[in-house]
Amino acid sequence: MAQLCTSEDPDMFRSLLSRIGDKWTLLVIGVLGEERRRFTELTEIIPGISRRMLTVTVRALERDGLVSRTVYAEVPPRVEYELTALGRSLQLVALTLADWVSEHQHTIVGNRRSFDSDAREP
Amino acid sequence: MAQLCTSEDPDMFRSLLSRIGDKWTLLVIGVLGEERRRFTELTEIIPGISRRMLTVTVRALERDGLVSRTVYAEVPPRVEYELTALGRSLQLVALTLADWVSEHQHTIVGNRRSFDSDAREP
DNA sequence: CCGAATCCCGACTGATACTG
DNA sequence: CAGTATCAGTCGGGATTCGG
């Protein structure tokens, strides 16, 4: 319902929205949606992410129960992350979002271009 | 495709994502999804938004072609905003997102609580 | 290999005041 | 009514460094 956006608890709504809307979360979910990965793999697959931000992101996802973290008592250490059932359900939503973006991104880029050029010359 | 999250143009993906993921955009889209509104109406309906942030938000939406802005040459001035066809298509996506949040928010709050309490006491 | 802790900067936001 | 301008505070997140 659109009401969700306005009434009820906009804080909670926004809190979850900013979680998935932050810089890295959806990328991590997208990658983990394919298969479980270990820490260093993620840093290599996701372009530009730092170890710190990967740690922060993956901790937040674990806290929300979207990702599970498994530590193997080996040497060298190995830690694997994978989507939980809840995480996979979010991934489905994320994919519809990604579809929308891929379908309309060219339109939007064009809109921005014409808006910006209109603004310069009256 | 999940690939969209990783390869291709993650910048464009993130650019659109941070647009709809920012603090006010989805609330504005949610309100405008019901019916066209004028500026002051929006400030009254959306709890906590300042005139400045509303301006910034609707400008960005207009730039992307998601919202249309109509100025009536009256006195006092009247400006109305409404979703474009593109904006309505995004609204559909946003609603699936809102549904997911409303369905799982209690689970997530619970996950956070138990994660936080587990962290304190080993 | 995996991560925690610290420092720091630029971007985002809000309060306030002013204008057509 | 519908904005714009300016300034100050907060915060995400990147670089770097240290530990298990």
PDB file of C-alpha atoms in Angstrom, chain B residues 13-90:
ATOM      1  CA  PHE B  13      22.576   1.228 -11.237  1.00  0.00           C
ATOM      2  CA  ARG B  14      23.691   2.833  -8.018  1.00  0.00           C
ATOM      3  CA  SER B  15      22.840   6.278  -9.262  1.00  0.00           C
ATOM      4  CA  LEU B  16      19.226   5.294  -9.796  1.00  0.00           C
ATOM      5  CA  LEU B  17      19.207   3.254  -6.653  1.00  0.00           C
ATOM      6  CA  SER B  18      20.408   6.104  -4.510  1.00  0.00           C
ATOM      7  CA  ARG B  19      17.838   8.346  -6.159  1.00  0.00           C
ATOM      8  CA  ILE B  20      14.938   6.167  -5.057  1.00  0.00           C
ATOM      9  CA  GLY B  21      16.754   5.104  -1.925  1.00  0.00           C
ATOM     10  CA  ASP B  22      17.310   8.571  -0.585  1.00  0.00           C
ATOM     11  CA  LYS B  23      15.485   9.962   2.355  1.00  0.00           C
ATOM     12  CA  TRP B  24      12.386  11.427   0.707  1.00  0.00           C
ATOM     13  CA  THR B  25      11.942  10.222  -2.860  1.00  0.00           C
ATOM     14  CA  LEU B  26       9.827   7.157  -2.211  1.00  0.00           C
ATOM     15  CA  LEU B  27       7.596   9.069   0.159  1.00  0.00           C
ATOM     16  CA  VAL B  28       6.990  11.699  -2.500  1.00  0.00           C
ATOM     17  CA  ILE B  29       6.297   9.049  -5.118  1.00  0.00           C
ATOM     18  CA  GLY B  30       3.969   7.280  -2.735  1.00  0.00           C
ATOM     19  CA  VAL B  31       1.968  10.452  -2.115  1.00  0.00           C
ATOM     20  CA  LEU B  32       1.917  11.508  -5.758  1.00  0.00           C
ATOM     21  CA  GLY B  33       0.854   8.000  -6.683  1.00  0.00           C
ATOM     22  CA  GLU B  34      -2.506   8.699  -5.105  1.00  0.00           C
ATOM     23  CA  GLU B  35      -3.144  11.978  -6.873  1.00  0.00           C
ATOM     24  CA  ARG B  36      -1.484  15.127  -8.151  1.00  0.00           C
ATOM     25  CA  ARG B  37      -0.513  17.574  -5.432  1.00  0.00           C
ATOM     26  CA  ARG B  38       0.749  21.086  -5.089  1.00  0.00           C
ATOM     27  CA  PHE B  39       3.884  22.088  -3.276  1.00  0.00           C
ATOM     28  CA  THR B  40       2.471  23.064   0.089  1.00  0.00           C
ATOM     29  CA  GLU B  41       0.200  20.046   0.156  1.00  0.00           C
ATOM     30  CA  LEU B  42       3.249  17.851  -0.120  1.00  0.00           C
ATOM     31  CA  THR B  43       5.004  19.600   2.746  1.00  0.00           C
ATOM     32  CA  GLU B  44       1.919  19.051   4.884  1.00  0.00           C
ATOM     33  CA  ILE B  45       1.341  15.424   3.955  1.00  0.00           C
ATOM     34  CA  ILE B  46       4.920  14.233   4.210  1.00  0.00           C
ATOM     35  CA  PRO B  47       5.901  14.306   7.861  1.00  0.00           C
ATOM     36  CA  GLY B  48       9.109  16.149   8.627  1.00  0.00           C
ATOM     37  CA  ILE B  49      10.177  17.256   5.167  1.00  0.00           C
ATOM     38  CA  SER B  50      11.498  20.789   4.834  1.00  0.00           C
ATOM     39  CA  ARG B  51      10.664  23.055   1.906  1.00  0.00           C
ATOM     40  CA  ARG B  52      14.240  22.868   0.833  1.00  0.00           C
ATOM     41  CA  MET B  53      14.408  19.086   0.725  1.00  0.00           C
ATOM     42  CA  LEU B  54      11.054  18.871  -0.999  1.00  0.00           C
ATOM     43  CA  THR B  55      12.340  21.227  -3.671  1.00  0.00           C
ATOM     44  CA  VAL B  56      15.510  19.256  -4.105  1.00  0.00           C
ATOM     45  CA  THR B  57      13.629  15.970  -4.273  1.00  0.00           C
ATOM     46  CA  VAL B  58      10.976  17.005  -6.783  1.00  0.00           C
ATOM     47  CA  ARG B  59      13.612  18.702  -8.939  1.00  0.00           C
ATOM     48  CA  ALA B  60      15.586  15.506  -9.136  1.00  0.00           C
ATOM     49  CA  LEU B  61      12.454  13.546  -9.945  1.00  0.00           C
ATOM     50  CA  GLU B  62      11.536  16.049 -12.619  1.00  0.00           C
ATOM     51  CA  ARG B  63      15.012  15.851 -14.074  1.00  0.00           C
ATOM     52  CA  ASP B  64      14.703  12.092 -14.368  1.00  0.00           C
ATOM     53  CA  GLY B  65      11.300  12.430 -15.996  1.00  0.00           C
ATOM     54  CA  LEU B  66       9.538  10.666 -13.155  1.00  0.00           C
ATOM     55  CA  VAL B  67       7.428  13.636 -12.123  1.00  0.00           C
ATOM     56  CA  SER B  68       5.937  16.490 -14.143  1.00  0.00           C
ATOM     57  CA  ARG B  69       5.718  20.016 -12.825  1.00  0.00           C
ATOM     58  CA  THR B  70       2.928  22.336 -13.937  1.00  0.00           C
ATOM     59  CA  VAL B  71       2.938  26.038 -13.126  1.00  0.00           C
ATOM     60  CA  TYR B  72      -0.363  27.911 -13.282  1.00  0.00           C
ATOM     61  CA  ALA B  73      -0.080  31.638 -13.990  1.00  0.00           C
ATOM     62  CA  GLU B  74      -2.324  32.642 -11.149  1.00  0.00           C
ATOM     63  CA  VAL B  75      -2.084  34.773  -8.098  1.00  0.00           C
ATOM     64  CA  PRO B  76      -1.306  33.378  -5.647  1.00  0.00           C
ATOM     65  CA  PRO B  77       0.931  31.053  -7.610  1.00  0.00           C
ATOM     66  CA  ARG B  78       0.021  27.409  -7.958  1.00  0.00           C
ATOM     67  CA  VAL B  79       2.351  24.585  -8.924  1.00  0.00           C
ATOM     68  CA  GLU B  80       1.204  21.031  -9.218  1.00  0.00           C
ATOM     69  CA  TYR B  81       3.239  17.857  -9.374  1.00  0.00           C
ATOM     70  CA  GLU B  82       2.171  14.507 -10.703  1.00  0.00           C
ATOM     71  CA  LEU B  83       3.724  11.219 -11.662  1.00  0.00           C
ATOM     72  CA  THR B  84       4.568  10.663 -15.299  1.00  0.00           C
ATOM     73  CA  ALA B  85       4.018   7.309 -16.948  1.00  0.00           C
ATOM     74  CA  LEU B  86       7.622   6.480 -16.107  1.00  0.00           C
ATOM     75  CA  GLY B  87       7.021   7.555 -12.540  1.00  0.00           C
ATOM     76  CA  ARG B  88       3.997   5.315 -12.243  1.00  0.00           C
ATOM     77  CA  SER B  89       5.979   2.371 -13.516  1.00  0.00           C
ATOM     78  CA  LEU B  90       8.526   3.050 -10.807  1.00  0.00           C
TER      79      LEU B  90
END
